[in-house]
Each structure stands twice: as structure tokens, then as C-alpha cells.
Coordinates of C-alpha atoms and ligand atoms in Angstrom, one line a residue:
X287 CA -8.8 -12.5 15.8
X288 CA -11.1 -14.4 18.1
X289 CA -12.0 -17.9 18.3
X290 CA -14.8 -20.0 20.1
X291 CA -13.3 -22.8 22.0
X292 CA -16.1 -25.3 22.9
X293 CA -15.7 -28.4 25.0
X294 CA -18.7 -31.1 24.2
X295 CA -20.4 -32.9 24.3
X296 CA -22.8 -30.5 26.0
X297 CA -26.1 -30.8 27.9
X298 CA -28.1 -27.5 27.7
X299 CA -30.9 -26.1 29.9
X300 CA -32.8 -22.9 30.9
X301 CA -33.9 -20.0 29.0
X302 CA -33.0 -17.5 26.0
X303 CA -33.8 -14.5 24.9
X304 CA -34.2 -13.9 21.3
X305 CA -32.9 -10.7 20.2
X306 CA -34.2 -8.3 17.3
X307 CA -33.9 -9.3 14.1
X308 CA -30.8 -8.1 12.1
X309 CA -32.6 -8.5 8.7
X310 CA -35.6 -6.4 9.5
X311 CA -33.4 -4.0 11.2
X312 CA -31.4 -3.2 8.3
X313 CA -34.2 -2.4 5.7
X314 CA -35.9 -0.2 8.8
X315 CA -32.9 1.9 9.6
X316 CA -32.5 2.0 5.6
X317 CA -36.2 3.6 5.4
X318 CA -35.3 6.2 7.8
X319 CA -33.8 8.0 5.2
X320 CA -37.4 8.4 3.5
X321 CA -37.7 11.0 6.5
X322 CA -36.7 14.0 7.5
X323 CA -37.6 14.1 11.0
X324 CA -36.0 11.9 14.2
X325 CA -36.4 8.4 14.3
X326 CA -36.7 6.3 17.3
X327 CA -35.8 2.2 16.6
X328 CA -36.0 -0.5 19.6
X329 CA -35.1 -4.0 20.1
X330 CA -32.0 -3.7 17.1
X331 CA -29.7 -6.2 17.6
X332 CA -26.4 -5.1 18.8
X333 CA -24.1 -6.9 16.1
X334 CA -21.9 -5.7 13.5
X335 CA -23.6 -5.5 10.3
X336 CA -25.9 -3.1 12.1
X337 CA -22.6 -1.2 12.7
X338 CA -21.4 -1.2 9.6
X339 CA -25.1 -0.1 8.2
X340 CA -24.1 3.5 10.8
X341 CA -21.2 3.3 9.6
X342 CA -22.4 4.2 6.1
X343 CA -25.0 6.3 7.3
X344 CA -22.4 8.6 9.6
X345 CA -20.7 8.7 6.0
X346 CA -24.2 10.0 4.3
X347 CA -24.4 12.7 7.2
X348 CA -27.0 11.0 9.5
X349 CA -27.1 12.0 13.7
X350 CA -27.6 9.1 15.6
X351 CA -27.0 7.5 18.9
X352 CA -27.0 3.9 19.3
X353 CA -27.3 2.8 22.7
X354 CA -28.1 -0.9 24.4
X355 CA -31.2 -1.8 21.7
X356 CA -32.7 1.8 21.0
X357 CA -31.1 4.0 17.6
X358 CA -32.6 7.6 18.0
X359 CA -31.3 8.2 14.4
X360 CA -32.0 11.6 12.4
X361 CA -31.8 12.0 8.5
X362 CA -32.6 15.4 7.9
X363 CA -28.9 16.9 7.3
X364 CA -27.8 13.7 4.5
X365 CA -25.1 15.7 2.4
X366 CA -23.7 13.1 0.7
X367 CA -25.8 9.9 -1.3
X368 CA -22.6 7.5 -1.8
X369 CA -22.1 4.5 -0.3
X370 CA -18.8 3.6 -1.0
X371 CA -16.8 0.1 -1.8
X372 CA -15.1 -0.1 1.7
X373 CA -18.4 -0.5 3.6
X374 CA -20.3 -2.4 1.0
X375 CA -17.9 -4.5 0.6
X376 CA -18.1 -5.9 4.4
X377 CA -21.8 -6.0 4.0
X378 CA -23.7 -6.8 0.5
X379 CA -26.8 -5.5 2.4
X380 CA -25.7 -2.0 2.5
X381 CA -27.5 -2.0 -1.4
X382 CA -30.4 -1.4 0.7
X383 CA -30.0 2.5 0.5
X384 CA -30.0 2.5 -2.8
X385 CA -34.0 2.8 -3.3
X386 CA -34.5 5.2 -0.1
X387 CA -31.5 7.7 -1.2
X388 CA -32.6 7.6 -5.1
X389 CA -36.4 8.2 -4.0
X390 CA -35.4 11.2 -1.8
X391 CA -32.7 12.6 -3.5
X392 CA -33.3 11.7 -6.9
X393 CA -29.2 10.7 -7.1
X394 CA -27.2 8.3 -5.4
X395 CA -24.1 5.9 -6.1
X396 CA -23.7 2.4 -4.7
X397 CA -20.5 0.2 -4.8
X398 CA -21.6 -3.0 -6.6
X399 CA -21.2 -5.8 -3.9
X400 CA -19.7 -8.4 -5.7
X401 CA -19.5 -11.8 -5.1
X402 CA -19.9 -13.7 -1.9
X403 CA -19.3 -16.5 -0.2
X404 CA -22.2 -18.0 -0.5
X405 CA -22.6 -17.4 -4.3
X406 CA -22.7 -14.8 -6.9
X407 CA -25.8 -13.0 -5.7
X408 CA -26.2 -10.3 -8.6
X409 CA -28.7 -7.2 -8.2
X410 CA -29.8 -7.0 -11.4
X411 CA -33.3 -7.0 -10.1
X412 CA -32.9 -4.4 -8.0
X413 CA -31.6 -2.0 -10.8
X414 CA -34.4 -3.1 -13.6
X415 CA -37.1 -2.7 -11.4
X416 CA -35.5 1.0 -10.2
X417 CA -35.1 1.8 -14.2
X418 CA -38.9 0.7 -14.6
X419 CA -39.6 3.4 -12.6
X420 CA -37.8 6.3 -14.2
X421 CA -34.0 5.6 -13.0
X422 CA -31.2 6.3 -15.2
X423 CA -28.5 3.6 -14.0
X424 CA -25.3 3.3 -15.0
X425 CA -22.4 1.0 -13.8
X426 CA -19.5 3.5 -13.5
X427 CA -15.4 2.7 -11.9
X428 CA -17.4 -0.2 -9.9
X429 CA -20.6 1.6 -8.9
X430 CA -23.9 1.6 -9.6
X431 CA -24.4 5.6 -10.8
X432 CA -28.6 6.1 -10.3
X433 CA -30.1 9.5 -11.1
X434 CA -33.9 10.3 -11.4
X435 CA -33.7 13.8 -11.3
X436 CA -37.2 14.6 -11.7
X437 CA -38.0 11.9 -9.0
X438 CA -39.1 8.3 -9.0
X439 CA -42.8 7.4 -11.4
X440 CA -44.9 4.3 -9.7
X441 CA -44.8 1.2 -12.3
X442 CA -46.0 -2.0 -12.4
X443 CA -43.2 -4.3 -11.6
X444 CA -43.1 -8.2 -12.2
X445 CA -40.3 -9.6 -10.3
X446 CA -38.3 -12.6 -12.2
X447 CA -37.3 -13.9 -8.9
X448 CA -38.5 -13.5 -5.2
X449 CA -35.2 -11.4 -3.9
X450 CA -35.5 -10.3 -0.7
X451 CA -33.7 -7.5 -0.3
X452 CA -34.6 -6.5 -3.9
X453 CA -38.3 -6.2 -2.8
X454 CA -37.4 -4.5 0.6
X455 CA -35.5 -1.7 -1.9
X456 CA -38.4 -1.1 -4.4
X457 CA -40.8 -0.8 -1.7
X458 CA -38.8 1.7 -0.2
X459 CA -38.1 3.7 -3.6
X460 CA -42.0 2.9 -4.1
X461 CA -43.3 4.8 -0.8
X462 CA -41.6 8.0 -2.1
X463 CA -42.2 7.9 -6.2
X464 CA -45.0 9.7 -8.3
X465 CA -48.5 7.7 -8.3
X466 CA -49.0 4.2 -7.9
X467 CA -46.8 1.2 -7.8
X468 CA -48.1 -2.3 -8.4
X469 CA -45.4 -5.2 -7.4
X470 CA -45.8 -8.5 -8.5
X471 CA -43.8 -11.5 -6.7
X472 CA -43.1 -9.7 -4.1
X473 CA -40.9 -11.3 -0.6
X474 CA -43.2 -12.4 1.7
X475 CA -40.6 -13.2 4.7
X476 CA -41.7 -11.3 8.1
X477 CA -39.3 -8.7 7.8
X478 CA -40.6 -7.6 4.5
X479 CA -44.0 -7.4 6.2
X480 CA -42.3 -5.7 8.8
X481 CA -41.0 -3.0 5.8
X482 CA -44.6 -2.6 4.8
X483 CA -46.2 -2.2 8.3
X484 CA -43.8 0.4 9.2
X485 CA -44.4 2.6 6.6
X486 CA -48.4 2.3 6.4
X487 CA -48.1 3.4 9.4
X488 CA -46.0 6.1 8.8
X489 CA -48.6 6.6 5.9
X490 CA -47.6 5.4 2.9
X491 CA -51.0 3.5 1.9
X492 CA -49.8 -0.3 0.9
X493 CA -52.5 -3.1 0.0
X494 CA -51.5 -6.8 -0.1
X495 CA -49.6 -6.5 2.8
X496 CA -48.0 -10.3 3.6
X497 CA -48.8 -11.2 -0.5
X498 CA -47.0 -11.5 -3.2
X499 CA -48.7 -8.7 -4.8
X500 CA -48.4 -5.2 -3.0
X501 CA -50.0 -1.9 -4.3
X502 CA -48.1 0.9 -2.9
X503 CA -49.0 5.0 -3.5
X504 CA -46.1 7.1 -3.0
X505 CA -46.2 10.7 -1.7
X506 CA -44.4 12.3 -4.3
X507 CA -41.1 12.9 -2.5
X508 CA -43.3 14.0 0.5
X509 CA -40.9 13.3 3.3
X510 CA -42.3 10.4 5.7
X511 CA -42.9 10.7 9.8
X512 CA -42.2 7.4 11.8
X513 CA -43.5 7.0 15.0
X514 CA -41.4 5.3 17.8
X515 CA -41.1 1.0 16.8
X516 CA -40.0 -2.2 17.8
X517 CA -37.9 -4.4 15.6
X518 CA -39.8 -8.7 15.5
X519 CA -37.6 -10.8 17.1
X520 CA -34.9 -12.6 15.2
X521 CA -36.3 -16.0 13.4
X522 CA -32.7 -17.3 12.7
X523 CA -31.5 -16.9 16.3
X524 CA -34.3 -18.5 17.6
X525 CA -33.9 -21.5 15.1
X526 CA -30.6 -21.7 15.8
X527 CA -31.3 -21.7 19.6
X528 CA -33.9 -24.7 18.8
X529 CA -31.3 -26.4 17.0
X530 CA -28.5 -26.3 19.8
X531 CA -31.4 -27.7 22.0
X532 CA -32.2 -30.4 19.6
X533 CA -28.4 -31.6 18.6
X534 CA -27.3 -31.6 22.6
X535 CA -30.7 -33.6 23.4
X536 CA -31.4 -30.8 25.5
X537 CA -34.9 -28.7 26.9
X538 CA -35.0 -25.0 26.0
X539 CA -37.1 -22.2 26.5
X540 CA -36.8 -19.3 24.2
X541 CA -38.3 -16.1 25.1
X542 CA -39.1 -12.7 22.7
X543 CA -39.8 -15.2 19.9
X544 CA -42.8 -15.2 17.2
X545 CA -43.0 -18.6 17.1
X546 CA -45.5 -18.3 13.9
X547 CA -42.4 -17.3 12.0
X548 CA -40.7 -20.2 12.5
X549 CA -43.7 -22.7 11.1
X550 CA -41.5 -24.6 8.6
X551 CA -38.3 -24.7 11.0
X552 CA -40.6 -26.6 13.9
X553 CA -42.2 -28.7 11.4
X554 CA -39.2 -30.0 10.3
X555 CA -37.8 -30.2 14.2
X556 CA -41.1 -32.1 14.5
X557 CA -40.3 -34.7 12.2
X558 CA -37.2 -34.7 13.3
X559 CA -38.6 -36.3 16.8
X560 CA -38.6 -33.2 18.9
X561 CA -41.8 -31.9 20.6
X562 CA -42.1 -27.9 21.0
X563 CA -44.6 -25.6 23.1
X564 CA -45.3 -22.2 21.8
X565 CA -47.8 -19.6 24.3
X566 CA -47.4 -16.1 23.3
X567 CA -43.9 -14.9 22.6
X568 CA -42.2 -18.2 24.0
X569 CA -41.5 -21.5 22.9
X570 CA -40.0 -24.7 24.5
X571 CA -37.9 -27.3 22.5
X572 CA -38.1 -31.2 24.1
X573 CA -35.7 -33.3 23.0
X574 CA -36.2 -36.3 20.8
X575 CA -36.1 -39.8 22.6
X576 CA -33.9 -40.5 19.4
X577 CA -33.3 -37.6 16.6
X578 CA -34.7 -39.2 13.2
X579 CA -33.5 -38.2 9.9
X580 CA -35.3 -35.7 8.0
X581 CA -35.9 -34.2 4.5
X582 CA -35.3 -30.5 3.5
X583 CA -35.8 -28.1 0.5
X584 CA -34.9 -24.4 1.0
X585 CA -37.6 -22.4 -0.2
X586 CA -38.7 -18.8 -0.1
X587 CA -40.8 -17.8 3.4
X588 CA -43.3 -19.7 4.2
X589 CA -41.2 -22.5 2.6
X590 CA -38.2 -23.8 4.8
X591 CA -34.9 -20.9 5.0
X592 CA -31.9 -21.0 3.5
X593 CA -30.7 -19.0 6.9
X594 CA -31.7 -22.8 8.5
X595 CA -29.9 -25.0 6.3
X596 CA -26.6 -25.3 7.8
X597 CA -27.8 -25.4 11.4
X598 CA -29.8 -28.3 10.0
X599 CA -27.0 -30.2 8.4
X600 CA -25.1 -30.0 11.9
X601 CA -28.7 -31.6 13.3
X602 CA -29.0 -34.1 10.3
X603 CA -25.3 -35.5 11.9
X604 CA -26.8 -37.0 14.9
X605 CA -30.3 -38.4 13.1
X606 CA -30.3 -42.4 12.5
X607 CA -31.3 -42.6 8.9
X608 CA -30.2 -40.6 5.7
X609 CA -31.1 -37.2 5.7
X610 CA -31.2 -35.5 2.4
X611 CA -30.6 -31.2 2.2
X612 CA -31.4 -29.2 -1.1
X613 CA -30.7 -25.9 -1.2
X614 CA -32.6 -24.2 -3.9
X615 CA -32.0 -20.4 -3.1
X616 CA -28.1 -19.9 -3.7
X617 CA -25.5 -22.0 -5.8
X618 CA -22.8 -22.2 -3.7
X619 CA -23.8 -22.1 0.1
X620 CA -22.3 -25.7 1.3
X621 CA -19.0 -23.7 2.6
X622 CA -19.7 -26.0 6.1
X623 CA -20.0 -29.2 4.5
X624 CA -15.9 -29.8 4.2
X625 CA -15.8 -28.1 8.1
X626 CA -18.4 -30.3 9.4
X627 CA -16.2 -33.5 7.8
X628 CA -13.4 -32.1 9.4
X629 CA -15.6 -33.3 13.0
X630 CA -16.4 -36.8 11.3
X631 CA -19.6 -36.3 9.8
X632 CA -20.7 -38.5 6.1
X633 CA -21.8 -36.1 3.9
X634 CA -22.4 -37.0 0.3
X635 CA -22.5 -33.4 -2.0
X636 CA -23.9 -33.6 -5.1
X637 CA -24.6 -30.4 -7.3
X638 CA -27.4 -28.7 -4.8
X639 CA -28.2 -31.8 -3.0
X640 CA -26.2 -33.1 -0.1
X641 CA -27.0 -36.9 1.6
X642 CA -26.2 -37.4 5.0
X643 CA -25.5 -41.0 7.2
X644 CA -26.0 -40.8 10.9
X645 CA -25.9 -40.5 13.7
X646 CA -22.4 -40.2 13.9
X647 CA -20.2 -39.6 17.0
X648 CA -18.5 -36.5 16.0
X649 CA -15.1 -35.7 17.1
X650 CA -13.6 -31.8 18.1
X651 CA -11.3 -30.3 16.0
X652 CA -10.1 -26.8 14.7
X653 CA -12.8 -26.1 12.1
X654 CA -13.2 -22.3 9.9
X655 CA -16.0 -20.0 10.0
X656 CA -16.9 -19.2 6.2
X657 CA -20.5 -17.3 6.5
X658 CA -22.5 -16.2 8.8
X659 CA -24.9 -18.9 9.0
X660 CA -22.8 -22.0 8.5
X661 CA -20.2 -20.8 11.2
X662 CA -23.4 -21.1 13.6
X663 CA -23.7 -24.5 12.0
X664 CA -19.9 -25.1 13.4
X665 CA -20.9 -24.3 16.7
X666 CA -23.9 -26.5 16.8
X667 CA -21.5 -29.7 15.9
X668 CA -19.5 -28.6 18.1
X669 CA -21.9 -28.3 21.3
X670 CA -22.7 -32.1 19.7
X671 CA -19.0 -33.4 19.3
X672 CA -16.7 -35.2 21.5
X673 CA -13.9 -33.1 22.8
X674 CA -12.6 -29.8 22.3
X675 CA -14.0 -27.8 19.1
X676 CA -12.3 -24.7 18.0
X677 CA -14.0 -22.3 15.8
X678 CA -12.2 -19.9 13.8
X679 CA -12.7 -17.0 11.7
X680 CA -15.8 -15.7 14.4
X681 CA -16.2 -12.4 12.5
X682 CA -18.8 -14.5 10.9
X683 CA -21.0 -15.2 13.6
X684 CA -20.5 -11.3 15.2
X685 CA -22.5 -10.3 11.6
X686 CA -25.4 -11.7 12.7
X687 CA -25.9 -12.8 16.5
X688 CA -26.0 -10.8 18.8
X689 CA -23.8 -12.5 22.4
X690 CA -23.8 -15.8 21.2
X691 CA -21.2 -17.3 23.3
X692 CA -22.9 -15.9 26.6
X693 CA -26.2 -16.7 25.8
X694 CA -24.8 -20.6 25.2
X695 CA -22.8 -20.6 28.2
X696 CA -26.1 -19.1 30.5
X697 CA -27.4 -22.5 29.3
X698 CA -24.9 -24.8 30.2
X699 CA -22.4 -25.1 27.5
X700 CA -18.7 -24.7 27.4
X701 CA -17.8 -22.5 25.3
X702 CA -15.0 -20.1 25.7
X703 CA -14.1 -16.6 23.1
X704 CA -10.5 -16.5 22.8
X705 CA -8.1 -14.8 21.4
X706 CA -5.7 -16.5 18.4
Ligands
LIG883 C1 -31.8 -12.0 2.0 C2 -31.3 -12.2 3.4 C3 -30.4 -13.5 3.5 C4 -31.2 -14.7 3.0 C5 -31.8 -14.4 1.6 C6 -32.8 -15.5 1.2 C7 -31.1 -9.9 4.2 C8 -30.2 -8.8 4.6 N1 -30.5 -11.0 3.7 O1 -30.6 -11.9 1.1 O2 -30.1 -13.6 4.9 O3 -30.4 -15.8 2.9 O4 -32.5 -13.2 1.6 O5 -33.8 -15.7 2.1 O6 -32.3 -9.8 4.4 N2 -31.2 -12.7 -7.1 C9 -31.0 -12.4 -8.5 N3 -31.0 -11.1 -8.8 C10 -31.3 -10.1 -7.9 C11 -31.5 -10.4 -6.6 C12 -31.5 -11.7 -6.2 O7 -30.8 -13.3 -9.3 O8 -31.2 -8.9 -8.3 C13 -31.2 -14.1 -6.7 C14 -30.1 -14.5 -5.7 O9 -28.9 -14.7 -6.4 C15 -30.6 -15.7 -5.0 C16 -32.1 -15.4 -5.0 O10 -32.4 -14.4 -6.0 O11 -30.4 -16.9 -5.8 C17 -32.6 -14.9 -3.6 O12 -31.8 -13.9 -3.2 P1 -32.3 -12.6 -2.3 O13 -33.7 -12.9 -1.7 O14 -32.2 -11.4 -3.1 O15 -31.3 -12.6 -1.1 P2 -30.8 -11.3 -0.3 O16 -31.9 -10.3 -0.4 O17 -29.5 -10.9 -0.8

């Protein structure tokens, strides 16, 4: 297994560029089974829940060839709708096939994903909203058995809850089912957008597109045609990327970003003393003459993202004052709160709430990765820290960003991948 070795404190300088977003990716190469016809996808992220995602689809009977950024990827021969408990169990997001392979086929079988690290994360919305529209589901050896033999019928669906992944799925299972669909409380994070303005495109004809309300006609079961599309640029790499700036008191420029996607992060960066430029698709991150503390609330897009909080809490280390984190969206998802102790910092948890003293002079240690997101946190204390921080359990981080050590060490930092 490899570890990051990082030797701080670090100064950081120069540019980055921001790859394709992993979350829109995977809803986008889920839709292309809607279609029967080649696909072409650019700018996807080259990391390994995108891997895993092929992995499942080589197991459906999907061509592909995944080179550099670009999947040519072609659906037409799918023999086989399961998605079994070996891949989803390395990926919760691989439930994102469920809506596409039930819409097209009118039968498929999903492992249930379980718990997580970051919480129990259930899919019950996902399943009730499907059985509003005709599904028969049933929860058989560990699966989720879903037949709709006669194909999917539009409904009006109220979500209880703004899920995500759960509206990316019935939009998908929406664009292929009988008559209209109207969905109420609907995501409105970019790459759900992203989901919608693919597949108008490749005409499906959604209204409310960026709401909380979508209206969606499906064709019936009429196999889609996408044309050739780029994946937006990643919002949680480029936060993170304006984080390591911010913690190592650095300037940064960030290239292939949509900095309107990341309002509430510079906001917060903002009050957190930091000044940033934004022209076009690049931003630049100047450091604060003093970080300040800060107050944050995880909230659902445009509110601040749960994706952000841990990279924050690494920031909140170095701010003179109290900074107080509540995280709103999942119940358990302060894994790097005992890790970032571990490197000195005073951090108060109570219930959903953690309270934070600083600045504080954190000191390297051997620290684990325990999700995606807070082992990026890990890495951004340790770019701050004293001495020589090793992060383990970097499995983590190759989930979801794509080259980070290189693109840290291109601006400055030590930081070495090793081998345990
Ligand atoms: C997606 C993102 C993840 C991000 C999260 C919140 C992907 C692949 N992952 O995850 O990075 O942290 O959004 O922005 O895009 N819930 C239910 N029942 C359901 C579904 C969700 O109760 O059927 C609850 C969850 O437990 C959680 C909340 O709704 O408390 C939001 O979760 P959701 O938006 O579904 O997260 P994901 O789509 O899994």
C-alpha cells in the first residue's frame, strides 16, 4: 500500500490545473446506457472510482476505451443488468445504474451498498421514487431486485430529502419512462445540471433546469443519441487546491476551473482573510496577511459542501480565533478530527458541531486516511505542519483526485508517494 510522505511546513507557488469532475462523470458515463449508439466523454478524471464505474460496465457488456481524459464508450451489446456486491461495495456510487438499466431494460439487480464511512447513507429514496413510477422492487440475498417489465410510467415525485445521487438516478430513469415526470426537490449541485444539460441535448426535453423542480418527458424507451461532451471541471479539487494555498499562506492560480461553482467555498475563504481573482476559467488565491477564524454550516449546493468541510477544518487549525464547523448533511463524517489531533490541533466535537482554537503550530506525524475527502484534509495539515507528515491508507485520495501528489509537488511542496 502507498503512503504520502510530506515534509512542511511548505510554501506553495505557481499554477494548477483542475481536472474533470469525478461526480459529474459518474452519472454521465451512467446515462450512456440510455443509448444505444457510441459515446464520446472528455475531460473525465483519470482516478479510480471512474475505474471501478468500467469496471462494472465491462461486467454489463459495454465496449469502451479509456484513454488520457476521452472514454469512447458503446452500450449497445449490454447482456447482463447486474451490478454485483464486489464492485459496489468499493464504490456506493455504482447505484447510479440502477435508474438507466431499469429504464432501458425494464430489469436490473443492484447490490445494496451498505454503510460507509462517512455514515449510514440509505437509498431508500432512490427505490420509492423508482416504485412511484411503476417499479416492482424487492430486496433479495443483499440486492435490490427492480423489474418494470412493461417499462417505466412518468410520476410526480416529491423528494423527502435533497439526495444527490438519488435525483441524478430518477432523472435518468425519467428521460426513458412513458409521459411526463414532474420532480419536486430536486439536487441542484452543477453536476446534476450537468445530468440535465446532457440529455436535453441529447433530446430528452427537461424544464426547470438548475431548480428544484424539473419537468422531464421521457421517450418511451426510445434509445437516446449523445453528441461528443466535456465533463465541468472538478469543484472539490479546485477547493481543495484553494485551501492548500490558503493553509501554507501561499499564491495560487488554478486553471480549468468554474469559479461560479465554488461561490460559497470563496466566500467563506473570504472571510477567512484571503483575497481571490476569478477571469474566465481561472482563479488566483492571495494569502491572508493573518488567516481569521470562520463559521461554517454544510448545506446542499448553493449552500457551503460537505465535500469542503474537512479541508476546512485543516484551514480552521491555523485561524486566530474559534472556528466553529456543523455538518448538517451526514451523521458521522468527522473520521479526520481524531487524525488531525494526532498533528496537535484543539478540536472540541460535540454531536454535529465541532469548535476549534487556533492557530496552532501543528506538528508531523503518521496520521490514517479514512474517506476520500478528509484524507485530502490530512494532506492540507500536513503541507501546514512542522516536520515530516505521513499519510496512510492513500487509496482514499486515488477515489477521487486525480495526480495529487504531482500536482502539489509542481507547486513547491514536498511531498513524496511511497511505498509501506
Ligand atoms: C453525493 C456525492 C457526495 C456528496 C453528497 C452530498 C456523488 C457520487 N457523491 O453523494 O460526494 O458528499 O452527494 O453533497 O455525487 N439520503 C437518504 N435517503 C436516500 C438518499 C440520501 O436519507 O435515499 C440522505 C443521506 O443519508 C444524506 C443526505 O440524504 O444524509 C444527502 O445524501 P446524498 O445527496 O444522497 O449523497 P450522495 O448522492 O450519496
Amino acid at each position: 500500500m502507498d503512503y504520502l510522505s510530506i515534509t512542511g511546513p511548505s510554501r506553495l507557488q505557481g499554477e494548477v490545473a483542475i481536472s474533470g469532475a469525478k461526480n459529474a462523470a459518474l452519472p454521465l458515463i451512467a446515462a450512456t446506457l440510455l443509448s444505444d449508439q457510441p459515446c464520446t466523454i472528455e475531460n473525465i478524471p483519470q482516478v479510480a472510482d471512474i475505474r471501478t464505474l468500467l469496471k462494472l460496465f465491462e461486467k454489463l457488456g459495454s465496449k469502451f476505451i479509456f484513454e488520457e481524459h476521452t472514454l469512447t464508450i458503446d452500450n449497445e451489446a449490454i447482456d447482463n443488468t447486474i451490478a454485483t456486491y464486489d464492485i459496489v461495495k468499493t464504490m456506493r456510487a455504482s447505484i447510479l445504474v440502477l435508474g438507466p438499466l431499469l429504464a432501458r431494460f425494464g430489469r436490473c439487480e443492484v447490490s445494496l451498498p451498505g454503510g460507509c464511512a462517512i455514515g449510514q447513507r440509505p437509498i431508500d429514496l432512490h427505490l420509492k421514487a423508482l416504485e412511484q413510477m411503476g417499479a416492482l422492487i424487492e430486496i433479495k440475498n443483499g440486492y435490490v431486485v427492480a423489474t418494470a417489465p412493461e417499462g417505466l410510467q412518468g410520476a410526480q415525485i416529491i423528494f423527502d430529502k435533497v439526495t444527490v445521487t438519488g435525483s441524478e438516478n430518477i432523472i435518468m430513469a425519467a428521460a426513458l419512462a412513458r409521459g411526463k415526470s414532474v420532480l419536486i426537490n430536486v439536487a441542484k449541485e452543477p453536476e446534476v445540471v450537468q445530468l440535465c444539460e446532457i440529455l436535453s441535448a441529447a433530446g430528452v426535453s427537461i424544464e426547470g433546469i438548475g431548480t428544484g423542480e424539473l419537468t422531464i418527458h421521457g421517450t418511451d424507451r426510445t434509445p437516446l443519441t449523445f453528441d461528443p461532451f466535456a465533463i465541468i471541471p472538478d469543484r472539490i479539487e479546485a477547493g481543495t487546491y484553494l485551501c492548500a494555498a490558503a493553509i501554507t499562506y501561499s499564491s495560487v492560480t488554478l486553471t480549468n476551473v468554474r469559479p461560479d461553482h465554488l461561490d460559497a467555498v470563496t466566500a467563506k475563504l473570504h472571510e477567512a482573510g484571503c483575497r481571490i481573482e476569478s477571469e474566465g476559467d481561472s482563479m488566483v488565491l492571495y494569502p491572508a496577511a493573518r488567516l481569521k477564524a470562520f463559521e461554517i454550516s454544510t448545506a446542499e449546493y448553493p449552500g457551503f459542501p460537505t465535500d469542503m468541510q474537512a479541508q476546512f477544518m485543516a484551514l480552521a487549525t491555523q485561524a486566530e480565533g474559534v472556528s466553529i464547523i456543523e455538518e448538517r448533511l451526514f451523521e458521522n463524517r468527522f473520521m479526520h478530527v481524531s487524525e488531525l489531533q494526532r498533528l496537535g490541533a484543539s478540536i472540541h466535537l460535540k454531536g454535529n458541531t465541532a469548535t476549534l482554537n487556533g492557530p496552532i503550530q501543528l506538528l508531523g506525524a503518521d496520521v490514517m486516511a479514512t474517506d476520500l475527502r478528509a484524507s485530502s484534509a490530512l494532506v492540507l495539515a500536513g503541507l501546514a505542519a512542522s516536520g515530516v507528515t505521513n499519510v496512510h491508507r492513500i487509496y482514499h485520495l486515488d477515489r477521487g483526485y486525480e495526480a495529487l501528489h504531482e500536482k502539489l509537488k509542481s507547486l513547491g511542496a514536498k511531498i513524496e508517494r511511497l511505498r509501506e
